[in-house]
Every structure is written in structure tokens, then in C-alpha cells.
Short mmCIF file of C-alpha atoms in Angstrom, two decimals:
data_model
loop_
_atom_site.label_atom_id
_atom_site.label_comp_id
_atom_site.label_asym_id
_atom_site.label_seq_id
_atom_site.Cartn_x
_atom_site.Cartn_y
_atom_site.Cartn_z
CA MET A 1 45.65 -21.50 26.69
CA ILE A 2 43.95 -24.09 24.75
CA TRP A 3 40.21 -24.05 23.97
CA GLY A 4 37.82 -26.51 22.87
CA GLY A 5 34.97 -26.39 20.43
CA ILE A 6 32.19 -28.86 19.53
CA GLU A 7 30.18 -28.26 16.36
CA ALA A 8 27.20 -30.41 17.27
CA GLY A 9 25.45 -30.98 14.10
CA GLY A 10 22.39 -33.05 13.24
CA THR A 11 24.61 -35.21 10.88
CA LYS A 12 27.97 -35.04 12.31
CA PHE A 13 29.84 -33.82 15.36
CA VAL A 14 33.17 -31.85 14.78
CA CYS A 15 35.41 -31.43 17.74
CA ALA A 16 38.63 -29.38 17.84
CA VAL A 17 41.21 -27.87 20.23
CA ALA A 18 42.50 -24.45 19.24
CA ALA A 19 44.91 -21.70 20.39
CA GLU A 20 43.55 -18.27 21.21
CA ASP A 21 44.29 -17.04 17.65
CA GLY A 22 41.93 -19.67 16.08
CA HIS A 23 44.72 -21.94 15.07
CA ILE A 24 43.41 -25.56 15.19
CA LEU A 25 45.85 -27.86 16.96
CA ASP A 26 43.81 -31.10 16.74
CA ARG A 27 40.28 -32.13 15.43
CA THR A 28 38.05 -35.10 14.82
CA GLN A 29 34.68 -35.74 13.50
CA PHE A 30 32.12 -38.55 13.70
CA PRO A 31 28.48 -39.15 12.67
CA THR A 32 25.82 -37.95 15.22
CA GLU A 33 24.29 -40.99 16.75
CA ALA A 34 22.19 -41.23 20.06
CA PRO A 35 23.18 -38.61 22.62
CA ALA A 36 25.21 -40.95 25.10
CA PRO A 37 27.70 -42.58 22.60
CA THR A 38 28.02 -39.28 20.66
CA VAL A 39 29.03 -37.33 23.88
CA ALA A 40 31.26 -40.15 24.92
CA LYS A 41 33.23 -39.78 21.67
CA ALA A 42 33.59 -36.00 22.08
CA VAL A 43 34.80 -36.52 25.74
CA ASP A 44 37.30 -39.08 24.72
CA PHE A 45 38.72 -36.67 22.06
CA PHE A 46 39.15 -33.76 24.48
CA ARG A 47 40.66 -36.00 27.25
CA SER A 48 43.28 -37.24 24.71
CA ALA A 49 43.88 -33.88 22.96
CA SER A 50 44.74 -31.74 25.87
CA ARG A 51 45.23 -31.76 29.66
CA ASP A 52 44.92 -27.95 29.81
CA LEU A 53 41.56 -27.17 28.28
CA ALA A 54 40.50 -23.71 29.57
CA GLY A 55 36.79 -24.21 28.28
CA ILE A 56 34.68 -25.63 25.65
CA GLY A 57 32.20 -23.97 23.37
CA ILE A 58 29.23 -25.94 21.91
CA ALA A 59 27.83 -24.84 18.74
CA SER A 60 24.52 -26.88 18.61
CA PHE A 61 21.88 -27.71 16.12
CA GLY A 62 18.55 -26.34 17.27
CA PRO A 63 16.22 -25.05 18.44
CA VAL A 64 17.96 -24.88 21.83
CA ASP A 65 17.24 -23.56 25.34
CA LEU A 66 20.20 -21.25 25.65
CA ALA A 67 19.94 -20.83 29.42
CA GLY A 68 19.33 -24.55 29.96
CA GLY A 69 22.13 -25.77 27.60
CA ARG A 70 19.52 -28.11 26.05
CA ILE A 71 18.39 -29.02 22.62
CA THR A 72 14.54 -28.58 22.64
CA SER A 73 12.07 -29.22 19.90
CA THR A 74 14.33 -30.97 17.36
CA PRO A 75 12.76 -33.80 15.32
CA LYS A 76 15.96 -35.78 15.64
CA PRO A 77 15.25 -39.01 17.61
CA GLY A 78 16.65 -39.06 21.14
CA TRP A 79 18.12 -35.49 21.15
CA ARG A 80 14.76 -33.76 22.17
CA ASN A 81 15.44 -32.01 25.58
CA PHE A 82 18.91 -33.39 25.86
CA GLY A 83 21.00 -31.27 28.03
CA ILE A 84 24.28 -31.37 26.14
CA ALA A 85 25.99 -28.47 27.85
CA GLY A 86 25.49 -30.13 31.33
CA ALA A 87 26.55 -33.55 29.94
CA ILE A 88 29.91 -32.22 28.67
CA HIS A 89 30.46 -30.05 31.74
CA ASP A 90 29.77 -33.05 34.03
CA LYS A 91 32.40 -35.31 32.18
CA LEU A 92 35.19 -32.76 31.68
CA GLY A 93 34.77 -30.23 34.48
CA VAL A 94 35.59 -27.15 32.47
CA LYS A 95 33.62 -23.94 31.71
CA VAL A 96 31.20 -24.67 28.90
CA ALA A 97 29.66 -22.03 26.58
CA PHE A 98 26.62 -22.84 24.57
CA ASP A 99 24.79 -21.23 21.56
CA THR A 100 23.32 -22.28 18.25
CA ASP A 101 25.56 -23.62 15.48
CA VAL A 102 24.80 -20.72 13.21
CA ASN A 103 25.13 -18.00 15.87
CA SER A 104 28.59 -19.51 16.74
CA ALA A 105 29.67 -19.60 13.10
CA ALA A 106 28.72 -15.93 12.77
CA LEU A 107 30.81 -15.12 15.93
CA GLY A 108 33.82 -17.23 14.61
CA GLU A 109 33.59 -15.43 11.08
CA GLY A 110 33.57 -12.16 12.90
CA LYS A 111 36.58 -13.01 14.99
CA TRP A 112 38.75 -14.71 12.45
CA GLY A 113 36.92 -14.78 9.05
CA ALA A 114 34.89 -12.82 6.54
CA GLY A 115 33.09 -10.74 9.16
CA ARG A 116 36.20 -9.16 10.74
CA GLY A 117 35.67 -5.47 11.51
CA LEU A 118 31.87 -5.58 10.77
CA ASP A 119 29.27 -4.95 13.35
CA THR A 120 26.13 -6.28 11.53
CA PHE A 121 26.28 -9.37 9.45
CA LEU A 122 24.72 -12.66 8.86
CA TYR A 123 25.95 -16.25 8.61
CA LEU A 124 23.78 -18.66 6.86
CA THR A 125 24.09 -22.36 6.38
CA VAL A 126 22.32 -24.35 3.58
CA GLY A 127 22.90 -27.97 4.25
CA THR A 128 20.90 -30.83 5.77
CA GLY A 129 18.91 -27.87 7.18
CA ILE A 130 18.86 -24.06 6.69
CA GLY A 131 19.86 -21.72 9.54
CA GLY A 132 21.07 -18.27 10.16
CA GLY A 133 23.07 -16.50 12.92
CA ALA A 134 23.34 -12.84 13.16
CA VAL A 135 25.69 -10.41 14.74
CA VAL A 136 23.86 -7.06 15.13
CA GLY A 137 25.66 -3.94 16.63
CA GLY A 138 28.54 -6.34 17.39
CA ARG A 139 26.57 -8.77 19.41
CA LEU A 140 24.92 -12.11 18.58
CA VAL A 141 21.12 -11.84 18.40
CA HIS A 142 19.35 -13.78 21.16
CA GLY A 143 16.05 -12.09 22.19
CA LEU A 144 13.20 -14.17 23.39
CA HIS A 145 14.80 -17.25 22.18
CA HIS A 146 17.25 -17.31 19.31
CA PRO A 147 16.77 -16.84 15.53
CA GLU A 148 15.56 -19.84 13.59
CA MET A 149 15.96 -18.10 10.19
CA GLY A 150 15.43 -21.22 8.06
CA HIS A 151 11.80 -21.29 9.11
CA ILE A 152 10.68 -18.14 7.36
CA ARG A 153 7.82 -18.43 4.76
CA VAL A 154 8.62 -17.45 1.21
CA PRO A 155 6.64 -17.43 -2.14
CA HIS A 156 6.47 -20.65 -3.96
CA ASP A 157 4.25 -22.41 -6.38
CA GLY A 158 2.79 -25.05 -4.19
CA SER A 159 4.04 -27.88 -6.31
CA PHE A 160 6.31 -29.37 -3.45
CA ALA A 161 4.79 -29.68 0.06
CA GLY A 162 8.09 -29.39 1.82
CA VAL A 163 9.94 -31.56 4.34
CA CYS A 164 9.95 -29.58 7.53
CA PRO A 165 8.12 -31.67 10.17
CA TYR A 166 6.87 -28.51 11.89
CA HIS A 167 5.94 -26.24 8.96
CA GLY A 168 6.08 -28.24 5.81
CA ASP A 169 6.81 -25.44 3.31
CA CYS A 170 8.90 -23.02 5.36
CA LEU A 171 12.18 -22.23 3.49
CA GLU A 172 14.15 -24.99 5.12
CA GLY A 173 11.25 -27.31 4.18
CA LEU A 174 11.53 -26.25 0.64
CA ALA A 175 15.16 -25.70 0.05
CA CYS A 176 17.30 -27.61 2.49
CA GLY A 177 19.51 -30.50 1.22
CA LYS A 178 16.87 -33.03 2.40
CA ALA A 179 14.23 -31.17 0.35
CA MET A 180 16.43 -31.19 -2.74
CA GLU A 181 17.05 -34.89 -2.28
CA GLU A 182 13.22 -35.60 -1.94
CA ARG A 183 12.50 -33.43 -5.02
CA CYS A 184 15.22 -35.13 -7.14
CA GLY A 185 15.62 -38.55 -5.67
CA CYS A 186 19.31 -38.21 -5.08
CA ARG A 187 21.68 -36.20 -2.83
CA ALA A 188 22.31 -32.59 -3.78
CA GLU A 189 26.02 -33.21 -4.23
CA ASP A 190 25.36 -35.88 -6.79
CA LEU A 191 23.10 -33.67 -8.90
CA PRO A 192 24.39 -32.40 -12.28
CA GLY A 193 25.19 -28.68 -12.21
CA ASP A 194 22.72 -27.96 -14.88
CA HIS A 195 19.82 -29.72 -13.28
CA PRO A 196 16.72 -27.45 -13.15
CA VAL A 197 16.34 -27.91 -9.38
CA TRP A 198 19.38 -25.50 -8.96
CA GLN A 199 17.36 -22.74 -10.55
CA GLU A 200 14.54 -23.48 -8.05
CA GLU A 201 17.05 -23.62 -5.22
CA ALA A 202 18.42 -20.22 -6.11
CA ARG A 203 14.86 -18.80 -6.46
CA LEU A 204 13.72 -19.94 -3.02
CA LEU A 205 16.97 -18.88 -1.30
CA SER A 206 16.97 -15.45 -3.02
CA TYR A 207 13.58 -14.78 -1.31
CA GLY A 208 15.09 -15.72 1.98
CA LEU A 209 18.06 -13.38 1.40
CA VAL A 210 15.82 -10.51 0.34
CA ASN A 211 13.75 -10.97 3.56
CA TRP A 212 16.90 -11.06 5.72
CA ILE A 213 18.34 -7.94 4.04
CA ALA A 214 15.07 -6.12 4.41
CA THR A 215 14.86 -7.11 8.12
CA LEU A 216 18.44 -6.77 9.27
CA SER A 217 20.25 -4.69 6.78
CA PRO A 218 23.49 -6.66 7.09
CA GLN A 219 26.77 -5.36 5.81
CA LEU A 220 27.79 -8.84 4.56
CA ILE A 221 26.12 -12.10 4.09
CA ILE A 222 28.21 -15.18 4.64
CA MET A 223 26.74 -18.51 3.24
CA GLY A 224 28.11 -21.96 4.20
CA GLY A 225 26.85 -25.49 4.23
CA GLY A 226 26.98 -28.40 1.86
CA VAL A 227 24.48 -27.17 -0.70
CA MET A 228 26.43 -23.90 -1.19
CA LYS A 229 29.26 -25.88 -2.44
CA HIS A 230 27.54 -25.89 -5.79
CA GLY A 231 29.68 -23.27 -7.59
CA GLY A 232 26.73 -21.84 -9.55
CA LEU A 233 24.72 -20.82 -6.47
CA PHE A 234 26.56 -17.67 -5.48
CA PRO A 235 26.38 -15.89 -8.77
CA ALA A 236 22.82 -16.89 -9.26
CA LEU A 237 21.82 -15.63 -5.79
CA ARG A 238 23.67 -12.27 -6.35
CA THR A 239 21.81 -11.77 -9.71
CA ARG A 240 18.30 -12.77 -8.25
CA VAL A 241 18.69 -10.70 -5.09
CA ALA A 242 19.57 -7.64 -7.09
CA ALA A 243 16.50 -8.23 -9.34
CA LEU A 244 14.15 -8.73 -6.45
CA LEU A 245 15.46 -5.61 -4.51
CA ASN A 246 15.32 -3.60 -7.70
CA GLY A 247 17.54 -0.76 -6.44
CA TYR A 248 15.37 -0.04 -3.44
CA VAL A 249 18.07 -0.56 -0.74
CA PRO A 250 21.88 -1.26 -1.14
CA ILE A 251 22.85 -4.93 -1.39
CA PRO A 252 25.47 -6.48 0.84
CA GLU A 253 28.14 -8.80 -0.60
CA ILE A 254 27.31 -12.50 -0.47
CA VAL A 255 30.36 -14.65 0.19
CA PRO A 256 31.37 -18.12 1.36
CA PRO A 257 32.84 -18.45 4.92
CA ALA A 258 36.49 -17.43 5.09
CA LEU A 259 37.04 -20.12 7.63
CA GLY A 260 35.62 -22.75 5.15
CA ASP A 261 34.56 -26.07 6.73
CA ASP A 262 36.07 -24.91 10.06
CA ALA A 263 33.51 -22.06 10.40
CA GLY A 264 31.38 -24.23 12.65
CA VAL A 265 33.86 -25.60 15.00
CA LEU A 266 35.98 -22.36 15.18
CA GLY A 267 32.69 -20.67 15.92
CA ALA A 268 32.35 -22.98 18.87
CA VAL A 269 35.78 -22.09 20.01
CA ALA A 270 34.93 -18.46 19.77
CA LEU A 271 31.93 -18.85 22.07
CA CYS A 272 34.12 -19.65 25.07
CA LEU A 273 36.83 -17.04 24.51
CA MET B 1 15.44 21.06 28.58
CA ILE B 2 12.92 21.14 25.89
CA TRP B 3 13.30 18.80 22.97
CA GLY B 4 11.70 18.74 19.60
CA GLY B 5 10.51 15.85 17.47
CA ILE B 6 9.27 15.61 13.89
CA GLU B 7 7.50 12.48 12.64
CA ALA B 8 8.04 13.09 8.98
CA GLY B 9 5.43 10.79 7.40
CA GLY B 10 4.57 10.22 3.77
CA THR B 11 1.05 11.48 4.45
CA LYS B 12 1.39 13.92 7.31
CA PHE B 13 4.03 15.75 9.50
CA VAL B 14 3.70 15.68 13.33
CA CYS B 15 5.81 18.12 15.26
CA ALA B 16 5.95 18.23 19.04
CA VAL B 17 8.07 19.76 21.83
CA ALA B 18 8.51 17.65 24.92
CA ALA B 19 10.14 17.53 28.32
CA GLU B 20 12.96 14.89 28.93
CA ASP B 21 10.44 12.56 30.49
CA GLY B 22 8.44 12.38 27.22
CA HIS B 23 5.61 14.69 28.39
CA ILE B 24 4.37 16.51 25.34
CA LEU B 25 4.08 20.25 25.86
CA ASP B 26 2.86 21.32 22.47
CA ARG B 27 2.23 19.63 19.12
CA THR B 28 0.87 20.20 15.64
CA GLN B 29 0.27 18.18 12.44
CA PHE B 30 -0.27 19.09 8.84
CA PRO B 31 -0.37 17.21 5.55
CA THR B 32 2.92 16.36 3.80
CA GLU B 33 3.18 18.65 0.69
CA ALA B 34 6.32 19.47 -1.22
CA PRO B 35 9.43 19.59 0.86
CA ALA B 36 9.87 23.48 1.05
CA PRO B 37 6.41 24.35 2.35
CA THR B 38 6.31 21.42 4.69
CA VAL B 39 9.64 22.28 6.25
CA ALA B 40 8.64 25.78 6.49
CA LYS B 41 5.57 24.86 8.54
CA ALA B 42 7.56 22.73 10.86
CA VAL B 43 10.09 25.53 11.43
CA ASP B 44 7.26 28.02 12.25
CA PHE B 45 5.96 25.59 14.78
CA PHE B 46 9.24 25.00 16.65
CA ARG B 47 10.04 28.85 16.46
CA SER B 48 6.80 29.61 18.25
CA ALA B 49 6.72 26.71 20.52
CA SER B 50 10.05 27.18 22.35
CA ARG B 51 13.08 29.60 22.58
CA ASP B 52 15.11 26.98 24.30
CA LEU B 53 15.00 23.97 22.14
CA ALA B 54 18.01 21.72 22.93
CA GLY B 55 17.72 19.57 19.81
CA ILE B 56 15.30 18.02 17.30
CA GLY B 57 14.92 14.50 16.30
CA ILE B 58 13.57 13.68 12.92
CA ALA B 59 11.77 10.28 12.42
CA SER B 60 11.47 10.13 8.64
CA PHE B 61 9.69 7.94 6.06
CA GLY B 62 12.17 6.06 3.95
CA PRO B 63 14.35 4.72 2.68
CA VAL B 64 16.83 7.34 4.02
CA ASP B 65 20.57 7.95 3.90
CA LEU B 66 21.23 8.09 7.66
CA ALA B 67 24.68 9.63 7.44
CA GLY B 68 23.50 12.25 4.98
CA GLY B 69 20.25 13.09 6.61
CA ARG B 70 18.43 12.53 3.32
CA ILE B 71 15.41 10.64 2.17
CA THR B 72 16.46 8.60 -0.80
CA SER B 73 14.68 6.28 -3.20
CA THR B 74 11.07 7.21 -2.18
CA PRO B 75 8.46 7.13 -4.83
CA LYS B 76 6.95 10.25 -3.19
CA PRO B 77 7.15 13.33 -5.62
CA GLY B 78 9.67 15.97 -4.71
CA TRP B 79 11.14 14.22 -1.73
CA ARG B 80 13.64 11.91 -3.52
CA ASN B 81 17.16 12.98 -2.27
CA PHE B 82 15.87 15.76 -0.12
CA GLY B 83 18.22 16.46 2.74
CA ILE B 84 15.61 17.14 5.58
CA ALA B 85 18.01 16.92 8.47
CA GLY B 86 20.27 19.79 6.90
CA ALA B 87 17.12 21.84 6.02
CA ILE B 88 15.96 21.86 9.62
CA HIS B 89 19.30 22.38 11.05
CA ASP B 90 20.03 25.33 8.75
CA LYS B 91 16.68 27.09 9.76
CA LEU B 92 16.73 26.41 13.50
CA GLY B 93 20.47 26.12 14.32
CA VAL B 94 20.05 23.23 16.80
CA LYS B 95 21.45 19.81 16.97
CA VAL B 96 19.46 17.42 14.74
CA ALA B 97 19.21 13.68 15.01
CA PHE B 98 17.86 11.52 12.19
CA ASP B 99 16.59 8.07 11.74
CA THR B 100 13.70 6.14 10.20
CA ASP B 101 10.17 6.65 11.50
CA VAL B 102 10.01 3.02 12.53
CA ASN B 103 13.42 2.86 14.20
CA SER B 104 12.46 6.04 16.03
CA ALA B 105 9.12 4.64 17.18
CA ALA B 106 10.94 1.51 18.48
CA LEU B 107 13.20 3.88 20.51
CA GLY B 108 10.43 5.86 21.99
CA GLU B 109 8.39 2.65 22.87
CA GLY B 110 11.54 1.44 24.41
CA LYS B 111 12.13 4.48 26.47
CA TRP B 112 8.59 5.33 27.58
CA GLY B 113 6.22 2.71 26.25
CA ALA B 114 5.66 -0.90 25.68
CA GLY B 115 9.23 -1.87 25.19
CA ARG B 116 10.53 -0.56 28.46
CA GLY B 117 13.08 -2.90 30.04
CA LEU B 118 13.39 -5.14 27.03
CA ASP B 119 16.51 -5.35 24.94
CA THR B 120 15.20 -6.93 21.70
CA PHE B 121 11.92 -5.94 20.26
CA LEU B 122 10.15 -4.83 17.08
CA TYR B 123 7.91 -1.87 16.26
CA LEU B 124 5.84 -2.31 13.10
CA THR B 125 3.53 0.13 11.45
CA VAL B 126 0.70 -0.88 9.02
CA GLY B 127 -0.69 2.23 7.55
CA THR B 128 -0.12 4.00 4.23
CA GLY B 129 2.97 1.80 4.02
CA ILE B 130 4.35 -1.05 6.11
CA GLY B 131 7.54 -0.63 8.05
CA GLY B 132 9.43 -2.08 10.98
CA GLY B 133 12.18 -0.85 13.22
CA ALA B 134 14.10 -2.94 15.72
CA VAL B 135 15.98 -2.66 18.93
CA VAL B 136 18.35 -5.59 19.16
CA GLY B 137 20.62 -6.00 22.13
CA GLY B 138 19.51 -2.52 23.35
CA ARG B 139 20.29 -0.73 20.14
CA LEU B 140 18.61 0.34 16.98
CA VAL B 141 19.40 -1.92 14.00
CA HIS B 142 21.39 -0.01 11.24
CA GLY B 143 23.91 -2.20 9.44
CA LEU B 144 24.64 -1.48 5.84
CA HIS B 145 21.67 0.86 5.51
CA HIS B 146 18.60 0.38 7.73
CA PRO B 147 15.80 -2.17 7.87
CA GLU B 148 13.07 -1.76 5.24
CA MET B 149 10.86 -4.54 6.77
CA GLY B 150 7.85 -3.92 4.78
CA HIS B 151 9.59 -4.96 1.66
CA ILE B 152 9.95 -8.74 2.48
CA ARG B 153 8.31 -11.29 0.21
CA VAL B 154 5.63 -13.59 1.56
CA PRO B 155 3.42 -16.39 0.16
CA HIS B 156 0.37 -15.25 -1.63
CA ASP B 157 -1.96 -16.53 -4.25
CA GLY B 158 -1.10 -14.16 -7.08
CA SER B 159 -4.50 -12.78 -7.48
CA PHE B 160 -3.46 -9.24 -6.68
CA ALA B 161 -0.36 -7.74 -8.23
CA GLY B 162 0.43 -5.36 -5.32
CA VAL B 163 1.06 -1.63 -5.15
CA CYS B 164 4.79 -1.35 -4.40
CA PRO B 165 6.30 0.71 -7.19
CA TYR B 166 9.70 -0.99 -6.64
CA HIS B 167 8.55 -4.59 -6.01
CA GLY B 168 4.90 -4.97 -6.67
CA ASP B 169 4.01 -7.90 -4.43
CA CYS B 170 6.19 -7.38 -1.46
CA LEU B 171 4.32 -7.44 1.86
CA GLU B 172 3.88 -3.64 1.83
CA GLY B 173 2.69 -3.94 -1.84
CA LEU B 174 0.16 -6.52 -0.90
CA ALA B 175 -1.06 -5.45 2.58
CA CYS B 176 -0.46 -1.80 3.26
CA GLY B 177 -3.50 0.62 3.53
CA LYS B 178 -3.12 1.66 -0.10
CA ALA B 179 -3.11 -1.97 -1.18
CA MET B 180 -6.30 -2.62 0.80
CA GLU B 181 -7.85 0.42 -0.86
CA GLU B 182 -6.98 -0.76 -4.20
CA ARG B 183 -8.31 -4.30 -3.49
CA CYS B 184 -11.60 -2.97 -2.19
CA GLY B 185 -12.19 0.40 -3.72
CA CYS B 186 -12.51 2.29 -0.48
CA ARG B 187 -10.11 3.26 2.46
CA ALA B 188 -9.46 0.58 4.98
CA GLU B 189 -11.05 2.65 7.83
CA ASP B 190 -14.30 2.67 5.85
CA LEU B 191 -14.47 -1.15 5.39
CA PRO B 192 -16.93 -3.08 7.47
CA GLY B 193 -15.22 -5.21 10.16
CA ASP B 194 -16.43 -8.47 8.56
CA HIS B 195 -15.22 -7.68 5.03
CA PRO B 196 -13.25 -10.68 3.78
CA VAL B 197 -10.21 -8.50 3.02
CA TRP B 198 -9.47 -8.35 6.72
CA GLN B 199 -8.93 -12.15 6.76
CA GLU B 200 -6.51 -11.83 3.71
CA GLU B 201 -4.85 -8.88 5.55
CA ALA B 202 -4.32 -11.00 8.68
CA ARG B 203 -3.09 -13.79 6.59
CA LEU B 204 -0.45 -11.68 4.81
CA LEU B 205 0.65 -9.86 7.96
CA SER B 206 1.00 -13.11 9.94
CA TYR B 207 3.54 -14.36 7.35
CA GLY B 208 5.52 -11.15 7.89
CA LEU B 209 5.26 -11.70 11.75
CA VAL B 210 6.57 -15.26 11.42
CA ASN B 211 9.42 -14.09 9.28
CA TRP B 212 10.48 -11.45 11.68
CA ILE B 213 10.08 -13.80 14.76
CA ALA B 214 12.19 -16.45 12.95
CA THR B 215 14.86 -13.85 12.03
CA LEU B 216 15.12 -11.58 15.15
CA SER B 217 13.43 -13.53 17.95
CA PRO B 218 12.07 -10.42 19.55
CA GLN B 219 10.74 -10.46 23.19
CA LEU B 220 7.75 -8.27 22.01
CA ILE B 221 6.22 -7.09 18.79
CA ILE B 222 4.48 -3.62 18.91
CA MET B 223 2.14 -2.84 16.01
CA GLY B 224 0.84 0.57 15.21
CA GLY B 225 -0.48 2.51 12.18
CA GLY B 226 -3.88 3.27 10.97
CA VAL B 227 -4.77 -0.23 9.60
CA MET B 228 -3.94 -1.81 13.03
CA LYS B 229 -6.78 0.24 14.45
CA HIS B 230 -9.19 -2.46 13.11
CA GLY B 231 -10.00 -4.24 16.45
CA GLY B 232 -10.11 -7.73 14.94
CA LEU B 233 -6.57 -7.81 13.63
CA PHE B 234 -4.59 -8.30 16.83
CA PRO B 235 -6.45 -11.50 17.90
CA ALA B 236 -6.52 -12.76 14.29
CA LEU B 237 -2.76 -12.21 14.08
CA ARG B 238 -2.00 -13.97 17.36
CA THR B 239 -4.07 -16.99 16.28
CA ARG B 240 -2.42 -17.22 12.89
CA VAL B 241 1.07 -16.75 13.98
CA ALA B 242 0.70 -19.46 16.57
CA ALA B 243 -0.72 -21.81 14.01
CA LEU B 244 2.16 -20.91 11.54
CA LEU B 245 4.97 -21.40 14.12
CA ASN B 246 3.30 -24.66 15.31
CA GLY B 247 5.11 -24.79 18.76
CA TYR B 248 8.52 -24.64 17.06
CA VAL B 249 9.73 -21.49 18.86
CA PRO B 250 8.26 -19.36 21.62
CA ILE B 251 6.03 -16.59 20.48
CA PRO B 252 6.37 -12.93 21.67
CA GLU B 253 3.36 -10.84 22.69
CA ILE B 254 1.80 -8.78 19.91
CA VAL B 255 0.57 -5.45 21.32
CA PRO B 256 -0.53 -1.95 20.22
CA PRO B 257 1.99 0.90 20.95
CA ALA B 258 1.68 2.01 24.57
CA LEU B 259 2.30 5.55 23.32
CA GLY B 260 -0.62 5.31 20.87
CA ASP B 261 -0.65 7.87 18.21
CA ASP B 262 2.37 9.70 19.92
CA ALA B 263 4.70 6.74 19.32
CA GLY B 264 6.04 8.33 16.18
CA VAL B 265 6.63 11.85 17.31
CA LEU B 266 7.89 10.75 20.84
CA GLY B 267 10.22 8.40 18.91
CA ALA B 268 11.53 11.48 17.11
CA VAL B 269 12.14 13.20 20.47
CA ALA B 270 13.83 10.16 21.86
CA LEU B 271 16.35 10.18 19.00
CA CYS B 272 17.94 13.44 20.17
CA LEU B 273 17.95 12.63 23.91
#
């Protein structure tokens, strides 16, 4: 059987078809434009990639209405209340599964990546935004809605107002790629490794990690996303988290996704398996 | 069948025997002294309360080693690394179940109280300390260790250093009953309802609530403990949480425990059912 996955991100869409073992057979990616042309490109890819698609998983930026298959209160123009799951189902006529990008990535890492064999772990992404998905007791966390972990509040010195249109200085507002760009006037990937903003980034993210460790007690924390490609962040975070927790509780390992840049789209595939 | 429960708190022990429907048949409570005399009092109670005890659940202050039945890195004199589950089992010879006080209270509220029928909800206590237990997908959260929710970091103005011996200004360090006492020079229950510290208390706790909502997306938040008996806190928290979340995600109800002051000890009973 061949399965499809769409990593529907705020910046880009990644589409892939994969075998049941997570082996990617074909993939494409393109920038996220307005909903109609973006969905049309995804549909074209799946039509040409396989005639025997058993289902498609959509790993979407959020917040989403899981039952309705819709993106809800996004600040992204045109996407608010767009029913992406229905749009894909209508065009391709296959079973569609739908969850947040980060919940999906957690599921994918649990199935084929760093989270194999664990029942309680986190997948975090620090990129354009900050988000987290969690597997707890072997299952994705849903609850009333779904986690929106990037929007926690952490200590900061008030010198930067933050970029989150809903909260200003939530963790995402202070520490996402867009926030780094606004602080420094250039993209995070273009910043020198010894720029002081990396220290501030590690400081802010370490508060987030401590809060998630205290709340969920994960066996492992997997951190992906563009900002995490800065090599110095992982050791800086491990050191700061240990200092902040101060021996009170055990500390999980903090590692990059084993699926690398495929964590998102393979997570989408995992949703429909 | 008759079941026993011990709510092993840092300030007091509550022991009860109950029927399988959660009806309490007998109970006692006494201050927490050193481990040996405290355990002896609990054992005396169970010996006189029932000859047919099917099991005892222990809902313990933490942090604990769940597998080892031990309290671990507590700052409480004499209790560090004390194997309470083994001590009770050795004296009474019945099956003993063991979890944190707040995980147990969450379980009890799920079985007989405010959380009935829900699969993802939180139980928080704000008393001598601050703690949280969570049922996620119908199961208690354990993971690498167990949640220690009171020890998250939240924004604050730095004017008070906090009382947590491990972290200083974690949420527990800033907002537990002991912190209020140190801020004001008298016990929280003796403070007038319009004392400005209640506004600060609501401000700090609302950051905690927002962080737990963003991380776990609970269907309900149940808040118990001595500090929450101040009538003004619930409405103040609901207002502040709504303002902080600013419409980004749905907000769960925030309610007192339906089991009232029995939430802890009935949670202990629920552990061994």
C-alpha cells in the first residue's frame, strides 16, 4: 500500500508518498500561497505520484479544529477557517487523517524515529513559529483542543515586546525565528554563531523545556525546526535545563529528530496508517 | 470489599477506609512528624478500622520514586528517600499502590468527582506547595518520572526571590501558601480578602494555568488546596486566563474539587482499585 502525507506549514508545503515502513518514494515541496493554488499543487503531486493511494495524512499548522479538519485562528492571510482536510478529500477521494504538524511529527518520530519504544515524549519545533506535540501513555495528546505549546509564558526581561499577534511575549513571540529576525534585523540562519542573541534564545527555550518537563515528565525531548540547526543550541539547552532544574527531577535527553527534515511529512504519513 | 487510602501530605496525613463506590466509612488525620511515628499512627488506624482491608493506596507528597515506593528529593527533614510504600506493606501485609498526591487526586476526581467522563483533565493543588496531576487520554501521566507542575517558571517582576529550596522563584516558590506567608508575614487564611497579595497570587497562578492549558489542552481544570479556599481566586483566575489566552484556544472550565477535602484521600483509595 502507498500512503500520502502533507506537511502543511505556514511557510512551505511538503508532500510525499511513502511505503508502510516509512520509506519515501516521491516528494515535492513548494511555498505556502493562498489556500486554493496551494491545495491544487498538492493534488497535482498526488495524482501524478500514485494511482493507488490508500490515504493521506495532513499535518497542519495551527491552531486547528481537529473534528472539522479546519485551520482556525491563524494570523496567516486567507487560511483562517479553511477546511483543508475536506478540500483534499473532495479532490482525491481518499481517506484523509488530520492533526497538528507537531502532533504528527511526534507520531512519526515514535513510529520510525527517535521516539521508538517510548510511551511519553515530546516533539518540539523551533522555526518560523514554536510548537510542540506530545505522545503521552502511547497516544497523542488532544484534550479539549490540542496543545499549542509555543504559547506558554516564560520569564523575560521585557526588553523585547515579542511578535505573537495574539500574545506578544509568549515563548513563540519571544523566541521563534521571526522574533530572532526582528531582534537582529536578519534571518536566524544568517546570524553568526557567536551572536549574543543565541544566548538569549537558549535562555528563553530552556524555560520552555523546564516547564514542559515539569508538566509532562517526558522520557525524551526531540527538537526540530530551522532555528535548531544552529549547532550550539543543543548543548546550551542541556546545560541550562540542568541548571534550572537543579537536581529536583530527572532530565530527559534532548535530541534532534531522527527523521531529520522528513519528520514533518513522515508524521503526516503516520497519521493515516 | 474495604479499601484504604493514605493522603501523605507534607503538613498532615489523612487516612481513610472506603467502600468500592468511594463512600468513606472511617477516617482520621494527624500532623506529619518524622517517618516512623507518622507511619505508626497510620498503621494503628487501619488495624482498628478494618480487619478485611483489600489494599491501601498511598497518595504521597513528592517528588517520589514510583517504582521504589519512595519519597526522593524532598526538602522535608527525615523523609528524603524514605520508602513509605514498603513500610506500610511490611506492617499491614496488604497490596499497596503508590503515586503522587496530585496524580491520585486527579484519579479520584475522575472516578467519583468533577472529572467523571472526561479523558484529559488536570487536578491542581495550591496549598503549602503547588502541584498538579494529570489524566491524559484516560490515564495518569507518568513518563520518565512524574509531573512536578508547581516547579514551572513564569513571568514575575523579581521583587520577591521565592521560597523553593531547589529553584527559588519557580511558581511554587512564588505563589504557594508558604510564599504568601513570607510575603505578608501571616498565613494566607488570615489575610483579608482585599489584600493586594491576592491580585499577585491570581496573576502568578494564571500564568501557570495558561502554560498548562497550552501544553496539555485539558477539558477541565480542578483546583484544590488551602489557598484556593479564598473565594475570590476562582473568578479572578478565569478572567485573567481568558485575557492571557486572548481567544487563541478554547478555555476549559476551572472548578473546585467535587470531592472537596476528601479529594486527596479518596484519590489514594482510587489508586488501589
